[in-house]
Amino acid sequence: MAEPGSQRKAFEEIVRHYSQPLYWKIRNIVLSHDDADDVLQNTFVKAWVNLPDFRNMSKISTWLYRIAINESLDFLRRKKHVQDLSVDEVASVANTLMADEYFDGDQAQAMLYEAIDTLPDVQRTVFNLRYFDNMKYSEISQILGTSEGALKASFHIAQQKVTDYLKKHQ
């Protein structure tokens, strides 16, 4: 059994190495910087608590991404229970992003995020992992525990919905 100090040091290295990529995966799902920070912290807490259960059956990155995505989706579900978004609130995603001091994109990028925000949670996640992270379907399949065929269909549908949204809101 590893010494507690060495386990802690190893975990600190994992946090250092994966904080930024996990942050951006989470941020693409939850959109807000503050929310992404909260979800990232929850991700690492959950990873630390469940570290003894990690069995090296997948890469550590796949395991962490799975935790981060599940935490992001749980966060969105909790947020939706607290506030039912109206059409006007969904439409304000672009304005909210443009006002966010941590958002460095332009109006077109904000509109893309707004279009992505209209997708159901799973489609949004698949779209983000494939479009922004250029992940292979096999990797996404491991993270989400879904077949590659289902992921390809989900991505195609999400891509069409985003395209339709952008055409409609030009």
PDB file of C-alpha atoms in Angstrom:
ATOM      1  CA  MET A   1       0.000   0.000   0.000  1.00  0.00           C
ATOM      2  CA  ALA A   2       1.306   3.443  -0.904  1.00  0.00           C
ATOM      3  CA  GLU A   3       2.208   5.881   1.837  1.00  0.00           C
ATOM      4  CA  PRO A   4      -0.410   8.648   2.336  1.00  0.00           C
ATOM      5  CA  GLY A   5       2.211  11.354   1.630  1.00  0.00           C
ATOM      6  CA  SER A   6       3.283   9.784  -1.659  1.00  0.00           C
ATOM      7  CA  GLN A   7      -0.339   9.274  -2.712  1.00  0.00           C
ATOM      8  CA  ARG A   8      -1.042  12.940  -1.954  1.00  0.00           C
ATOM      9  CA  LYS A   9       2.005  14.069  -3.955  1.00  0.00           C
ATOM     10  CA  ALA A  10       0.980  11.897  -6.903  1.00  0.00           C
ATOM     11  CA  PHE A  11      -2.523  13.331  -6.771  1.00  0.00           C
ATOM     12  CA  GLU A  12      -1.144  16.879  -6.642  1.00  0.00           C
ATOM     13  CA  GLU A  13       0.750  16.081  -9.854  1.00  0.00           C
ATOM     14  CA  ILE A  14      -2.461  14.771 -11.445  1.00  0.00           C
ATOM     15  CA  VAL A  15      -4.247  17.984 -10.449  1.00  0.00           C
ATOM     16  CA  ARG A  16      -1.417  20.090 -11.909  1.00  0.00           C
ATOM     17  CA  HIS A  17      -1.388  18.128 -15.143  1.00  0.00           C
ATOM     18  CA  TYR A  18      -5.146  17.846 -15.732  1.00  0.00           C
ATOM     19  CA  SER A  19      -6.591  21.066 -14.267  1.00  0.00           C
ATOM     20  CA  GLN A  20      -6.473  23.083 -17.457  1.00  0.00           C
ATOM     21  CA  PRO A  21      -7.778  20.447 -19.920  1.00  0.00           C
ATOM     22  CA  LEU A  22     -10.524  19.425 -17.495  1.00  0.00           C
ATOM     23  CA  TYR A  23     -11.446  23.055 -16.884  1.00  0.00           C
ATOM     24  CA  TRP A  24     -12.015  23.638 -20.616  1.00  0.00           C
ATOM     25  CA  LYS A  25     -14.041  20.456 -21.040  1.00  0.00           C
ATOM     26  CA  ILE A  26     -16.208  21.518 -18.122  1.00  0.00           C
ATOM     27  CA  ARG A  27     -16.384  25.141 -19.290  1.00  0.00           C
ATOM     28  CA  ASN A  28     -17.640  24.066 -22.702  1.00  0.00           C
ATOM     29  CA  ILE A  29     -20.503  22.278 -20.966  1.00  0.00           C
ATOM     30  CA  VAL A  30     -21.463  24.695 -18.167  1.00  0.00           C
ATOM     31  CA  LEU A  31     -20.302  27.894 -19.973  1.00  0.00           C
ATOM     32  CA  SER A  32     -19.687  30.086 -16.904  1.00  0.00           C
ATOM     33  CA  HIS A  33     -16.160  30.499 -15.545  1.00  0.00           C
ATOM     34  CA  ASP A  34     -17.320  30.440 -11.914  1.00  0.00           C
ATOM     35  CA  ASP A  35     -19.486  27.369 -12.489  1.00  0.00           C
ATOM     36  CA  ALA A  36     -16.607  25.629 -14.293  1.00  0.00           C
ATOM     37  CA  ASP A  37     -14.299  26.331 -11.349  1.00  0.00           C
ATOM     38  CA  ASP A  38     -16.857  24.873  -8.924  1.00  0.00           C
ATOM     39  CA  VAL A  39     -17.408  21.765 -11.055  1.00  0.00           C
ATOM     40  CA  LEU A  40     -13.640  21.312 -11.496  1.00  0.00           C
ATOM     41  CA  GLN A  41     -13.172  21.425  -7.732  1.00  0.00           C
ATOM     42  CA  ASN A  42     -15.987  18.879  -7.270  1.00  0.00           C
ATOM     43  CA  THR A  43     -14.351  16.699  -9.931  1.00  0.00           C
ATOM     44  CA  PHE A  44     -11.043  16.586  -8.090  1.00  0.00           C
ATOM     45  CA  VAL A  45     -12.743  15.996  -4.729  1.00  0.00           C
ATOM     46  CA  LYS A  46     -14.668  13.066  -6.215  1.00  0.00           C
ATOM     47  CA  ALA A  47     -11.495  11.735  -7.874  1.00  0.00           C
ATOM     48  CA  TRP A  48      -9.568  11.950  -4.590  1.00  0.00           C
ATOM     49  CA  VAL A  49     -12.324  10.185  -2.647  1.00  0.00           C
ATOM     50  CA  ASN A  50     -12.608   7.456  -5.290  1.00  0.00           C
ATOM     51  CA  LEU A  51      -8.877   7.097  -5.996  1.00  0.00           C
ATOM     52  CA  PRO A  52      -8.663   3.800  -4.085  1.00  0.00           C
ATOM     53  CA  ASP A  53     -11.312   2.409  -6.475  1.00  0.00           C
ATOM     54  CA  PHE A  54      -9.332   3.316  -9.633  1.00  0.00           C
ATOM     55  CA  ARG A  55      -8.230   0.004 -11.115  1.00  0.00           C
ATOM     56  CA  ASN A  56      -6.134   1.063 -14.135  1.00  0.00           C
ATOM     57  CA  MET A  57      -8.694  -0.505 -16.472  1.00  0.00           C
ATOM     58  CA  SER A  58      -8.683   2.789 -18.375  1.00  0.00           C
ATOM     59  CA  LYS A  59      -6.284   5.693 -18.619  1.00  0.00           C
ATOM     60  CA  ILE A  60      -6.327   8.135 -15.717  1.00  0.00           C
ATOM     61  CA  SER A  61      -7.336  10.868 -18.183  1.00  0.00           C
ATOM     62  CA  THR A  62     -10.378   8.879 -19.334  1.00  0.00           C
ATOM     63  CA  TRP A  63     -11.385   8.284 -15.718  1.00  0.00           C
ATOM     64  CA  LEU A  64     -11.003  11.979 -14.846  1.00  0.00           C
ATOM     65  CA  TYR A  65     -12.883  13.129 -17.972  1.00  0.00           C
ATOM     66  CA  ARG A  66     -15.724  10.777 -17.106  1.00  0.00           C
ATOM     67  CA  ILE A  67     -15.942  12.212 -13.592  1.00  0.00           C
ATOM     68  CA  ALA A  68     -15.742  15.791 -14.932  1.00  0.00           C
ATOM     69  CA  ILE A  69     -18.450  15.231 -17.533  1.00  0.00           C
ATOM     70  CA  ASN A  70     -20.738  13.495 -15.043  1.00  0.00           C
ATOM     71  CA  GLU A  71     -20.190  16.321 -12.539  1.00  0.00           C
ATOM     72  CA  SER A  72     -20.931  18.874 -15.289  1.00  0.00           C
ATOM     73  CA  LEU A  73     -24.137  17.127 -16.303  1.00  0.00           C
ATOM     74  CA  ASP A  74     -25.197  16.770 -12.647  1.00  0.00           C
ATOM     75  CA  PHE A  75     -24.534  20.488 -12.172  1.00  0.00           C
ATOM     76  CA  LEU A  76     -26.710  21.352 -15.186  1.00  0.00           C
ATOM     77  CA  ARG A  77     -29.513  19.108 -13.923  1.00  0.00           C
ATOM     78  CA  ARG A  78     -29.419  20.744 -10.489  1.00  0.00           C
ATOM     79  CA  LYS A  79     -29.347  24.186 -12.082  1.00  0.00           C
ATOM     80  CA  LYS A  80     -32.367  23.360 -14.249  1.00  0.00           C
ATOM     81  CA  HIS A  81     -34.296  22.192 -11.193  1.00  0.00           C
ATOM     82  CA  VAL A  82     -33.577  25.497  -9.485  1.00  0.00           C
ATOM     83  CA  GLN A  83     -34.603  27.600 -12.447  1.00  0.00           C
ATOM     84  CA  ASP A  84     -36.644  26.574 -15.432  1.00  0.00           C
ATOM     85  CA  LEU A  85     -35.069  28.464 -18.301  1.00  0.00           C
ATOM     86  CA  SER A  86     -37.422  30.510 -20.398  1.00  0.00           C
ATOM     87  CA  VAL A  87     -36.779  31.159 -24.090  1.00  0.00           C
ATOM     88  CA  ASP A  88     -35.584  34.685 -23.225  1.00  0.00           C
ATOM     89  CA  GLU A  89     -33.077  33.342 -20.698  1.00  0.00           C
ATOM     90  CA  VAL A  90     -31.671  30.820 -23.189  1.00  0.00           C
ATOM     91  CA  ALA A  91     -31.320  33.580 -25.773  1.00  0.00           C
ATOM     92  CA  SER A  92     -29.256  35.624 -23.311  1.00  0.00           C
ATOM     93  CA  VAL A  93     -26.407  33.078 -23.246  1.00  0.00           C
ATOM     94  CA  ALA A  94     -24.516  35.093 -25.890  1.00  0.00           C
ATOM     95  CA  ASN A  95     -25.001  38.329 -23.958  1.00  0.00           C
ATOM     96  CA  THR A  96     -23.935  36.667 -20.711  1.00  0.00           C
ATOM     97  CA  LEU A  97     -20.788  35.290 -22.356  1.00  0.00           C
ATOM     98  CA  MET A  98     -19.933  38.653 -23.922  1.00  0.00           C
ATOM     99  CA  ALA A  99     -20.189  40.241 -20.450  1.00  0.00           C
ATOM    100  CA  ASP A 100     -18.038  37.518 -18.820  1.00  0.00           C
ATOM    101  CA  GLU A 101     -14.547  38.926 -18.201  1.00  0.00           C
ATOM    102  CA  TYR A 102     -13.052  35.453 -18.798  1.00  0.00           C
ATOM    103  CA  PHE A 103     -14.702  35.028 -22.218  1.00  0.00           C
ATOM    104  CA  ASP A 104     -12.304  36.134 -24.937  1.00  0.00           C
ATOM    105  CA  GLY A 105     -14.379  35.261 -27.996  1.00  0.00           C
ATOM    106  CA  ASP A 106     -16.366  37.415 -30.371  1.00  0.00           C
ATOM    107  CA  GLN A 107     -20.116  37.626 -31.062  1.00  0.00           C
ATOM    108  CA  ALA A 108     -19.968  34.732 -33.569  1.00  0.00           C
ATOM    109  CA  GLN A 109     -18.346  32.461 -30.998  1.00  0.00           C
ATOM    110  CA  ALA A 110     -20.888  33.553 -28.374  1.00  0.00           C
ATOM    111  CA  MET A 111     -23.682  32.644 -30.809  1.00  0.00           C
ATOM    112  CA  LEU A 112     -22.099  29.226 -31.340  1.00  0.00           C
ATOM    113  CA  TYR A 113     -22.127  28.642 -27.570  1.00  0.00           C
ATOM    114  CA  GLU A 114     -25.720  29.844 -27.452  1.00  0.00           C
ATOM    115  CA  ALA A 115     -26.648  27.307 -30.162  1.00  0.00           C
ATOM    116  CA  ILE A 116     -24.799  24.552 -28.298  1.00  0.00           C
ATOM    117  CA  ASP A 117     -26.589  25.511 -25.083  1.00  0.00           C
ATOM    118  CA  THR A 118     -29.939  24.651 -26.696  1.00  0.00           C
ATOM    119  CA  LEU A 119     -28.862  21.015 -27.171  1.00  0.00           C
ATOM    120  CA  PRO A 120     -29.945  18.292 -24.755  1.00  0.00           C
ATOM    121  CA  ASP A 121     -27.193  17.513 -22.212  1.00  0.00           C
ATOM    122  CA  VAL A 122     -25.875  14.346 -23.858  1.00  0.00           C
ATOM    123  CA  GLN A 123     -25.839  15.840 -27.367  1.00  0.00           C
ATOM    124  CA  ARG A 124     -24.091  18.935 -25.991  1.00  0.00           C
ATOM    125  CA  THR A 125     -21.460  16.788 -24.329  1.00  0.00           C
ATOM    126  CA  VAL A 126     -20.836  14.678 -27.436  1.00  0.00           C
ATOM    127  CA  PHE A 127     -20.716  17.796 -29.613  1.00  0.00           C
ATOM    128  CA  ASN A 128     -18.227  19.525 -27.283  1.00  0.00           C
ATOM    129  CA  LEU A 129     -15.928  16.525 -27.006  1.00  0.00           C
ATOM    130  CA  ARG A 130     -15.917  15.917 -30.744  1.00  0.00           C
ATOM    131  CA  TYR A 131     -15.963  19.524 -32.023  1.00  0.00           C
ATOM    132  CA  PHE A 132     -13.797  21.372 -29.490  1.00  0.00           C
ATOM    133  CA  ASP A 133     -11.553  18.558 -28.293  1.00  0.00           C
ATOM    134  CA  ASN A 134     -11.453  16.607 -31.562  1.00  0.00           C
ATOM    135  CA  MET A 135     -11.784  13.388 -29.556  1.00  0.00           C
ATOM    136  CA  LYS A 136     -12.145  10.115 -31.367  1.00  0.00           C
ATOM    137  CA  TYR A 137     -15.465   8.340 -31.008  1.00  0.00           C
ATOM    138  CA  SER A 138     -13.669   5.445 -29.307  1.00  0.00           C
ATOM    139  CA  GLU A 139     -12.425   7.795 -26.565  1.00  0.00           C
ATOM    140  CA  ILE A 140     -15.833   9.419 -26.129  1.00  0.00           C
ATOM    141  CA  SER A 141     -17.357   5.940 -25.965  1.00  0.00           C
ATOM    142  CA  GLN A 142     -15.080   5.045 -23.040  1.00  0.00           C
ATOM    143  CA  ILE A 143     -15.847   8.302 -21.232  1.00  0.00           C
ATOM    144  CA  LEU A 144     -19.611   8.214 -21.690  1.00  0.00           C
ATOM    145  CA  GLY A 145     -20.073   4.447 -21.734  1.00  0.00           C
ATOM    146  CA  THR A 146     -22.036   4.602 -25.003  1.00  0.00           C
ATOM    147  CA  SER A 147     -21.559   2.836 -28.327  1.00  0.00           C
ATOM    148  CA  GLU A 148     -19.651   4.587 -31.093  1.00  0.00           C
ATOM    149  CA  GLY A 149     -22.662   4.272 -33.412  1.00  0.00           C
ATOM    150  CA  ALA A 150     -24.902   6.064 -30.924  1.00  0.00           C
ATOM    151  CA  LEU A 151     -22.268   8.773 -30.491  1.00  0.00           C
ATOM    152  CA  LYS A 152     -21.947   9.307 -34.242  1.00  0.00           C
ATOM    153  CA  ALA A 153     -25.721   9.658 -34.539  1.00  0.00           C
ATOM    154  CA  SER A 154     -25.835  12.006 -31.548  1.00  0.00           C
ATOM    155  CA  PHE A 155     -23.048  14.164 -32.987  1.00  0.00           C
ATOM    156  CA  HIS A 156     -24.693  14.323 -36.403  1.00  0.00           C
ATOM    157  CA  ILE A 157     -28.043  15.379 -34.901  1.00  0.00           C
ATOM    158  CA  ALA A 158     -26.331  17.941 -32.643  1.00  0.00           C
ATOM    159  CA  GLN A 159     -24.348  19.319 -35.568  1.00  0.00           C
ATOM    160  CA  GLN A 160     -27.548  19.741 -37.590  1.00  0.00           C
ATOM    161  CA  LYS A 161     -29.351  21.453 -34.701  1.00  0.00           C
ATOM    162  CA  VAL A 162     -26.450  23.873 -34.185  1.00  0.00           C
ATOM    163  CA  THR A 163     -26.333  24.662 -37.917  1.00  0.00           C
ATOM    164  CA  ASP A 164     -30.102  25.228 -38.022  1.00  0.00           C
ATOM    165  CA  TYR A 165     -29.962  27.462 -34.947  1.00  0.00           C
ATOM    166  CA  LEU A 166     -27.150  29.580 -36.394  1.00  0.00           C
ATOM    167  CA  LYS A 167     -28.933  29.950 -39.744  1.00  0.00           C
ATOM    168  CA  LYS A 168     -32.139  30.983 -37.974  1.00  0.00           C
ATOM    169  CA  HIS A 169     -30.395  33.544 -35.736  1.00  0.00           C
ATOM    170  CA  GLN A 170     -28.035  35.204 -38.218  1.00  0.00           C
TER     171      GLN A 170
END
